[in-house]
CSV table of C-alpha atoms and ligand atoms in Angstrom, one decimal:
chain,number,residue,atom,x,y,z
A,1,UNK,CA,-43.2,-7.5,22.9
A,2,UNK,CA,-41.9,-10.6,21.1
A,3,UNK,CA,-38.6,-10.0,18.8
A,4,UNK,CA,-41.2,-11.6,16.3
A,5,UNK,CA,-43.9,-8.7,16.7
A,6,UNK,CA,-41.7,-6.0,16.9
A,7,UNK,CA,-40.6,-6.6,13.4
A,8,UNK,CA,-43.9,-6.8,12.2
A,9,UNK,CA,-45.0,-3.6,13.7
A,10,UNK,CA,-41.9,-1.9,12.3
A,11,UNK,CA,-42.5,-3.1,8.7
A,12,UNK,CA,-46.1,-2.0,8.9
A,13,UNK,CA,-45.1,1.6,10.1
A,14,UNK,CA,-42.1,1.5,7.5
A,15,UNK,CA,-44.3,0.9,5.0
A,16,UNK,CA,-47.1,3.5,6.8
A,17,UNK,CA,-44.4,6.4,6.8
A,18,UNK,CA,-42.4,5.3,3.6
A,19,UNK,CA,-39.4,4.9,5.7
A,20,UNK,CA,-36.5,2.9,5.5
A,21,UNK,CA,-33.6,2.3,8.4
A,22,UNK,CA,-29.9,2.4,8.0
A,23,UNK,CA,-27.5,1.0,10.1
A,24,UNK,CA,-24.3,1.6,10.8
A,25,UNK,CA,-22.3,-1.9,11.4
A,26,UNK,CA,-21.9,-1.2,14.9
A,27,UNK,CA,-25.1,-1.6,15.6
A,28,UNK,CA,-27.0,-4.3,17.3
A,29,UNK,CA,-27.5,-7.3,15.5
A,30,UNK,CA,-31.2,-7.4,15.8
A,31,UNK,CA,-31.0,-3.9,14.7
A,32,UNK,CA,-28.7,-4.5,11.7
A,33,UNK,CA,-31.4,-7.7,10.6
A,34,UNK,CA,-34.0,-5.5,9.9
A,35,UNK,CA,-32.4,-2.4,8.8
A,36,UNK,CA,-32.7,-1.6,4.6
A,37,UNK,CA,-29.0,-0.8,4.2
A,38,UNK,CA,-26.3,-1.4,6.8
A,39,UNK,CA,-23.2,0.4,6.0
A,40,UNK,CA,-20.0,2.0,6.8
A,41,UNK,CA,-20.2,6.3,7.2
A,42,UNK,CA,-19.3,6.7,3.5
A,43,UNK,CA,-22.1,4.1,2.1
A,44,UNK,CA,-24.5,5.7,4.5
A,45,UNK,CA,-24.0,9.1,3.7
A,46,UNK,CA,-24.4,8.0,0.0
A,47,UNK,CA,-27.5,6.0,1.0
A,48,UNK,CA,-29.2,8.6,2.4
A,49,UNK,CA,-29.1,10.7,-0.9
A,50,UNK,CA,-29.7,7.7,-3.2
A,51,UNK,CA,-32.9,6.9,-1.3
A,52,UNK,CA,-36.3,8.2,-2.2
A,53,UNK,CA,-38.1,7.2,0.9
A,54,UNK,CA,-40.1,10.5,3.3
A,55,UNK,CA,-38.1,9.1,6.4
A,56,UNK,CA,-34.8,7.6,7.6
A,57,UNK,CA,-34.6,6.3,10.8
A,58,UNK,CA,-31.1,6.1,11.2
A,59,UNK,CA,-29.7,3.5,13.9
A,60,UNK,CA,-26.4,5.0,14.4
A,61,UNK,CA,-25.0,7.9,16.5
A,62,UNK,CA,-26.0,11.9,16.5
A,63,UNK,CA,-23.6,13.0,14.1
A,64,UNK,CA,-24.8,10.2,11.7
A,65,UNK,CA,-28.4,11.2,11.7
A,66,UNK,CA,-26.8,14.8,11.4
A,67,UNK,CA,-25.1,13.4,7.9
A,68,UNK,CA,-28.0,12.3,6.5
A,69,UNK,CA,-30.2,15.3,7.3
A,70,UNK,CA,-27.6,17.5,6.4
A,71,UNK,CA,-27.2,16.0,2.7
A,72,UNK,CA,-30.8,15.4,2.7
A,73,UNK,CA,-33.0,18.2,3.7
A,74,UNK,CA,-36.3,17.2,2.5
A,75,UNK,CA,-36.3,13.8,3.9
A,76,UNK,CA,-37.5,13.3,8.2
A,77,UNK,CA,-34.3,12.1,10.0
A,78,UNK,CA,-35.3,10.3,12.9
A,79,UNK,CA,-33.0,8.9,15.9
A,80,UNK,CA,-34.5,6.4,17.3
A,81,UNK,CA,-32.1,7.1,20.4
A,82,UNK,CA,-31.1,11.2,20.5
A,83,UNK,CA,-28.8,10.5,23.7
A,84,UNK,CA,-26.2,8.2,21.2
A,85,UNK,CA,-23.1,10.7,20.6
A,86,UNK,CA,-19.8,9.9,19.8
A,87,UNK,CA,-17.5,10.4,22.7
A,88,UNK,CA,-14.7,11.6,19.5
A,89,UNK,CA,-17.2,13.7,17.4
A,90,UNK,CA,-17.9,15.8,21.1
A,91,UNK,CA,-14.2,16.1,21.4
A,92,UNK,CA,-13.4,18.9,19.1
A,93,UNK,CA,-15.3,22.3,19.4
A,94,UNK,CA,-15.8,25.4,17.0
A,95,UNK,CA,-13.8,27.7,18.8
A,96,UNK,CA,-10.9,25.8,19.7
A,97,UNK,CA,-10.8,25.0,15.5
A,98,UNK,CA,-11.5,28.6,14.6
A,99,UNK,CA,-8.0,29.1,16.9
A,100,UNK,CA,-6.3,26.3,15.1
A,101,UNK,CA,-7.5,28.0,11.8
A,102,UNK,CA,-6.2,31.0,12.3
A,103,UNK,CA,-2.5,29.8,13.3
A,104,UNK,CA,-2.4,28.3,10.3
A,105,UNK,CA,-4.5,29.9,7.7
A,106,UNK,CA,-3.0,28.2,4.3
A,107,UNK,CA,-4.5,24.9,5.6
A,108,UNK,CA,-7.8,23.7,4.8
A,109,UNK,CA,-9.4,21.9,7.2
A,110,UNK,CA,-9.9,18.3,6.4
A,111,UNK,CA,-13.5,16.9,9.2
A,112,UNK,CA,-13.4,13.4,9.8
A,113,UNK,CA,-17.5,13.1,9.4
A,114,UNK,CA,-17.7,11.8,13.4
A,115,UNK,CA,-17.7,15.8,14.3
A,116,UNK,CA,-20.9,18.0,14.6
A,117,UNK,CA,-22.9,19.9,11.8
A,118,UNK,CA,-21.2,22.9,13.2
A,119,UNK,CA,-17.3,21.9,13.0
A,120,UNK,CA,-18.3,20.4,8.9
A,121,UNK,CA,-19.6,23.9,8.4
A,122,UNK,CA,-15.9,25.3,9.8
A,123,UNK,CA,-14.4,22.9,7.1
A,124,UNK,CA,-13.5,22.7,3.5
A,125,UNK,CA,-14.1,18.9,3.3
A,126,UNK,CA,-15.1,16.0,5.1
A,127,UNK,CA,-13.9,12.5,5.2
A,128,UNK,CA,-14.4,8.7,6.3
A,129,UNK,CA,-12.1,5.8,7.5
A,130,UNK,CA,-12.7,5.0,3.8
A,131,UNK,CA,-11.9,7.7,2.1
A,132,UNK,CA,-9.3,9.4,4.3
A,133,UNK,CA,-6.0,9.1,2.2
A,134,UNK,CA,-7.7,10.4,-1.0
A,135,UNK,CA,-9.7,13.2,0.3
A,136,UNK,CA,-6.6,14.7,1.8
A,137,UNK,CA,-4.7,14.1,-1.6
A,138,UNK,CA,-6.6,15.5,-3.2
A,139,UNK,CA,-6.3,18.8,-1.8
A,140,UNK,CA,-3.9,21.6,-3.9
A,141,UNK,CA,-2.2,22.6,-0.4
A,142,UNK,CA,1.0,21.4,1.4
A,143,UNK,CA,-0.9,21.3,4.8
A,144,UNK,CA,-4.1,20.3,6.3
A,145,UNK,CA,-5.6,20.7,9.2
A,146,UNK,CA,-7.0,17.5,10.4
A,147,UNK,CA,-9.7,16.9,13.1
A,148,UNK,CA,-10.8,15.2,15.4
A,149,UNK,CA,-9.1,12.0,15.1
A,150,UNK,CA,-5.7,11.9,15.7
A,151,UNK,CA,-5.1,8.2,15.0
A,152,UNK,CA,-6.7,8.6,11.9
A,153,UNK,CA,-4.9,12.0,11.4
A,154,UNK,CA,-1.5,9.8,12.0
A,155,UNK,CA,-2.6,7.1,9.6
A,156,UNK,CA,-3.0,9.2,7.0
A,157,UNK,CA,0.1,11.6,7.7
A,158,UNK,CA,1.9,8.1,7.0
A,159,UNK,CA,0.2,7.8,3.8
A,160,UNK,CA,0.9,10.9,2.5
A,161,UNK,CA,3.2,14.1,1.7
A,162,UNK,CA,1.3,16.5,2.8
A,163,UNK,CA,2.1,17.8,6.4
A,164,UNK,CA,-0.8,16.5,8.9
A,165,UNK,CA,-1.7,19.2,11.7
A,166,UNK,CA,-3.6,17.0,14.0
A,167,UNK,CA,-6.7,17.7,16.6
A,168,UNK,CA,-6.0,15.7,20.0
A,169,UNK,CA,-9.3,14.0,19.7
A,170,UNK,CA,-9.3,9.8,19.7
A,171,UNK,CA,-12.3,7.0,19.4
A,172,UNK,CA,-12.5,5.8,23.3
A,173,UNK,CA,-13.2,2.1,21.6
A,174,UNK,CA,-10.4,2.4,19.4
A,175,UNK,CA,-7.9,4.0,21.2
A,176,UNK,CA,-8.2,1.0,24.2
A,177,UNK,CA,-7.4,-1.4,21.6
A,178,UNK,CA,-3.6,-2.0,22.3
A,179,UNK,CA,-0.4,-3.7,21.1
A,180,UNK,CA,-0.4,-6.3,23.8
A,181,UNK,CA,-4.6,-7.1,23.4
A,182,UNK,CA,-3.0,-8.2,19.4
A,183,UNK,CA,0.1,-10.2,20.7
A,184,UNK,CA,-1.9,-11.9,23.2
A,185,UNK,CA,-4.6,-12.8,20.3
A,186,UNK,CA,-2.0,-13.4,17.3
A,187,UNK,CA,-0.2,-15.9,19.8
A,188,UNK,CA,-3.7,-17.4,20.4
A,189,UNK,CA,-4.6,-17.6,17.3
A,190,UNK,CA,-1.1,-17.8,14.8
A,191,UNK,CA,-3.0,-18.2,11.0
A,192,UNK,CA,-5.3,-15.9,11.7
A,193,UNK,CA,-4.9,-12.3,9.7
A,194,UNK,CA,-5.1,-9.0,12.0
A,195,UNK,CA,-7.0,-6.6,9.9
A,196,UNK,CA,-7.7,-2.9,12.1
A,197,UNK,CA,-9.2,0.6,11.3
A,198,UNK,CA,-7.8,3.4,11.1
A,199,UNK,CA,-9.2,4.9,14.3
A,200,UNK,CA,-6.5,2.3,16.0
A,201,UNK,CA,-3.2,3.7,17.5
A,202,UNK,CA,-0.7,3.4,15.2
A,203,UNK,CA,1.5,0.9,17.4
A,204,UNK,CA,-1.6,-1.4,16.7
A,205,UNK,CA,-1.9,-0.6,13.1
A,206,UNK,CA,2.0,-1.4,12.9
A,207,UNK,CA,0.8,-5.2,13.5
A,208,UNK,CA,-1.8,-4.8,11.0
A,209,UNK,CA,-2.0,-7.3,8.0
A,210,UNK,CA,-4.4,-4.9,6.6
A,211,UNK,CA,-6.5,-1.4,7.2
A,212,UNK,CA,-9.8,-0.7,6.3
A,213,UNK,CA,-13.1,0.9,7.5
A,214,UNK,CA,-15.3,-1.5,8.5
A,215,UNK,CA,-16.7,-2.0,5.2
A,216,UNK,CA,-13.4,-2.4,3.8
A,217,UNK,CA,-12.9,-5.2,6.1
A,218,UNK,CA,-15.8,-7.0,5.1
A,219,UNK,CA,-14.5,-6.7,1.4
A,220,UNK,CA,-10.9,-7.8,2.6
A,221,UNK,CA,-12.2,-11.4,4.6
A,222,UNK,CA,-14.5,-11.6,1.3
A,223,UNK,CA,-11.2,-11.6,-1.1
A,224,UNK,CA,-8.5,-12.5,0.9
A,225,UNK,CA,-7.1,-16.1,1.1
A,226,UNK,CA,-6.9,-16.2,5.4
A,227,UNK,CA,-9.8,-18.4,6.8
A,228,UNK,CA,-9.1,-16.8,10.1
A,229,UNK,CA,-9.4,-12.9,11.3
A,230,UNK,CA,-8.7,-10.9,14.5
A,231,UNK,CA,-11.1,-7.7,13.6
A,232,UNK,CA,-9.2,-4.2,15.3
A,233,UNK,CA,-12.1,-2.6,15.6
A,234,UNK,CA,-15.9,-2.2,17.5
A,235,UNK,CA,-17.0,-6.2,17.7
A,236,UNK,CA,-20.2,-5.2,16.0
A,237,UNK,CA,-18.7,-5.5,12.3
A,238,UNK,CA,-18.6,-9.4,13.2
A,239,UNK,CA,-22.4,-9.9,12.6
A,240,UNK,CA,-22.1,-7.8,9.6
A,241,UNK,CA,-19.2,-10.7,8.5
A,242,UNK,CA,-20.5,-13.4,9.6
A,243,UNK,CA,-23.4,-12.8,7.1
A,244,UNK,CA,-21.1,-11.5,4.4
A,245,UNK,CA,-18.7,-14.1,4.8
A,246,UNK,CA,-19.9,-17.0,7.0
A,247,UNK,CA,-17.7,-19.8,6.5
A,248,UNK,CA,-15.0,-18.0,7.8
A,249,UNK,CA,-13.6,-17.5,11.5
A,250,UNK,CA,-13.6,-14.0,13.4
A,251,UNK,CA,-12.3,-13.3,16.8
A,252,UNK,CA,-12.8,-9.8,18.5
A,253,UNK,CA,-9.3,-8.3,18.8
A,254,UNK,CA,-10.7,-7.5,23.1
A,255,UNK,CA,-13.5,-8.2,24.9
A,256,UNK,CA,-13.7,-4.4,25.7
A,257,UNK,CA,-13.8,-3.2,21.8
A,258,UNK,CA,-17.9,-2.3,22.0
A,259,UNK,CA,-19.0,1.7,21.7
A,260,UNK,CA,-21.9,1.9,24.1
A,261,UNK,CA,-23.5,4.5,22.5
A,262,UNK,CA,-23.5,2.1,19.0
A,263,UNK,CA,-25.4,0.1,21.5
A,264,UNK,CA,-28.1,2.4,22.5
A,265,UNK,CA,-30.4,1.9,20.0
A,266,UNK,CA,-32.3,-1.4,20.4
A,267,UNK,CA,-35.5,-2.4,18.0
A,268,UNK,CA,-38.1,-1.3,20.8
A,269,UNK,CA,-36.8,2.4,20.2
A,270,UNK,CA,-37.1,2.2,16.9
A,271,UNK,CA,-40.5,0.9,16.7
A,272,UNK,CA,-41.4,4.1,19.3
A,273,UNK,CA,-39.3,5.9,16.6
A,274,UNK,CA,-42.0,5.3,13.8
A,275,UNK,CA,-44.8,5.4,15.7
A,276,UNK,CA,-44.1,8.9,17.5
A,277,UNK,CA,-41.8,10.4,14.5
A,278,UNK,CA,-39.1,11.0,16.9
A,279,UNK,CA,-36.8,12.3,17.5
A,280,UNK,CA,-36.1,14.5,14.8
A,281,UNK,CA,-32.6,15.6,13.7
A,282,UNK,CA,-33.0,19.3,13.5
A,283,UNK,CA,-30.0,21.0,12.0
A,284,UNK,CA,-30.1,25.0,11.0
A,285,UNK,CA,-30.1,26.1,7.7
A,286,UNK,CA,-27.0,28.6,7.7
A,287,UNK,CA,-25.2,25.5,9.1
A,288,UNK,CA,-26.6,22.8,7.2
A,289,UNK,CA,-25.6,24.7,3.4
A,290,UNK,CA,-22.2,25.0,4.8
A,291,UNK,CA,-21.7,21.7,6.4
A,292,UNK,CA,-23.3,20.0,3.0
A,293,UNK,CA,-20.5,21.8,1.0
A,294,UNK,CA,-17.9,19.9,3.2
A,295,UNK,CA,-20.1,16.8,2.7
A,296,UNK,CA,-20.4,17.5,-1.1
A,297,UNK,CA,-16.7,18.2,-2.1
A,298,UNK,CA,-15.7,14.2,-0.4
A,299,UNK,CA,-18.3,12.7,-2.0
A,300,UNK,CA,-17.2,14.0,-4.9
A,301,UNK,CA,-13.7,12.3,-4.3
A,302,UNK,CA,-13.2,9.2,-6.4
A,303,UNK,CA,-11.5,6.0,-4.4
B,401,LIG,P1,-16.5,3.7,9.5
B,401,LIG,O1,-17.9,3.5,9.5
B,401,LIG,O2,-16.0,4.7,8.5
B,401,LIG,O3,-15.8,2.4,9.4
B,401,LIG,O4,-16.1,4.3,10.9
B,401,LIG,C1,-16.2,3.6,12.1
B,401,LIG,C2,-16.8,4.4,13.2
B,401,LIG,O5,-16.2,4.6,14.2
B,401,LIG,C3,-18.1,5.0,13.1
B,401,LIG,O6,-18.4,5.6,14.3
B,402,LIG,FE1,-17.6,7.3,18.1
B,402,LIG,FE2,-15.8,5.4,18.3
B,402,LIG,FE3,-18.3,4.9,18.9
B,402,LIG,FE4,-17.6,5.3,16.4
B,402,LIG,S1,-17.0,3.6,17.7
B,402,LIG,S2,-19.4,6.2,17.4
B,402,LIG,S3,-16.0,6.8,16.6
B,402,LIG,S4,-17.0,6.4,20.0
């Protein structure tokens, strides 16, 4: 089927189903064009609650669809591609946390939300790459334990005075990003502001004119003064500001910044989404009050 068609079917069956799609930045671009609300993981966990629709077909990865079903129990959550996991949310596992948990039992646990339902319900709070710094502030405790990210976990310990205890776990897209891929495109490019995400090592964030989650960066190239970027992150934010922003330049920090599983979902699966109701993100109830009480306490935290 035609790009064309495909759209039109998946407006009809939008409409059909009262559905709406979210998209998470990384996603294709045809994917992003005709999604409702493409987003960062904090504006699409907020999404999913502010929106009255039946369905959400969420073109993203598992533990994203998991978010929104999670905060969101009466609503369908489809995944229009149940295979896309995060390589870092599969990186951290209940047991090995309920050890770190009990070495340390003063510390609350601080979940970066790319983990499973099951490691938010283990957790006293979630965060994002937006909210990071302030959800871990906000805590009344001198240590946290942080997980999985430990680039993220390291970015924040230098943000704070709270002692970070870290998880090993790292963003395989991310963490390939390094210091010489920005030299090589600084030198390349000399005017041009580096601006990176969190889930960057911190020898790359040291180079950093600025650090945000991917929506962050789309507010930074919107307010700052450069009229040239090199973006440190997945090169799939570029679409998302290249519409935001358009009349300014964007060069992907390395050719090999892409998440395949961001890239799994394509508008042909999520037209067989709609039509079939699949597939369902399923998440059980014990697990799902707990994990929401992780969920609710960060989006209770003001940034
Ligand atoms: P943000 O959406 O918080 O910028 O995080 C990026 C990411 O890696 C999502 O998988
Ligand atoms: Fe996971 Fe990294 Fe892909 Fe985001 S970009 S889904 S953190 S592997």
């Amino acid at each position: 089927m035609q790009q064309a068609d495909l759209t039109k079917r998946i407006n009809e069956l939008k409409l059909k189903r009262n559905a709406v799609i979210l998209s998470h930045y990384y996603s294709r671009p045809e994917v992003q064009d005709i999604a409702d609300f493409v987003g960062d993981s904090l504006a699409l966990s907020q999404e999913a609650v502010r929106q009255d629709a039946d369905v959400i077909v969420f073109c993203g990865v598992h533990f994203m669809g998991e978010s929104a079903a999670i905060l969101s129990p009466n609503k369908t959550v489809l995944l229009p591609e149940i295979d896309a996991t995060c390589p870092m949310a599969d990186m951290v596992n209940v047991e090995g946390l309920k050890i770190l948990k009990e070495k340390h039992p003063e510390a609350p646990v601080v979940s970066y939300v790319n983990s499973s339902a099951a490691i938010k319900a283990e957790s006293y709070i979630c965060c994002t790459s937006a909210n990071a710094v302030e959800v871990v502030n906000s805590l009344d405790a001198d240590e946290v334990i942080f997980v999985p990210d430990k680039n993220l976990a390291a970015y924040v310990a230098s943000r704070t005075d709270k002692k970070i205890i870290p998880w090993e776990g790292h963003c395989p897209t991310h963490h390939q990003i390094l210091r010489e891929d920005v030299l090589k495109m600084k030198e390349k490019h000399p005017r041009a502001e580096f601006i990176a995400h969190p889930e960057c090592r911190p020898d790359v964030l040291e180079l950093a004119d600025h650090v945000a989650s991917t929506r962050g960066m789309i507010v930074h190239a919107e307010r700052s003064p450069a009229k040239e970027f090199i973006i440190g992150t997945e090169c799939g934010l570029i679409h998302g500001l290249l519409k935001a922003v358009p009349e300014k330049t964007y060069y992907c920090v390395s050719e090999f910044a892409c998440c395949p599983s961001m890239k799994m979902v394509n508008l042909e699966k999520v037209l067989t989404s709609l039509e079939k109701m699949q597939q369902r993100v399923i998440v059980p109830e014990d697990v799902r009050a707990r994990a929401k009480e992780a969920l609710d306490r960060m989006l209770a935290v003001k940034i």
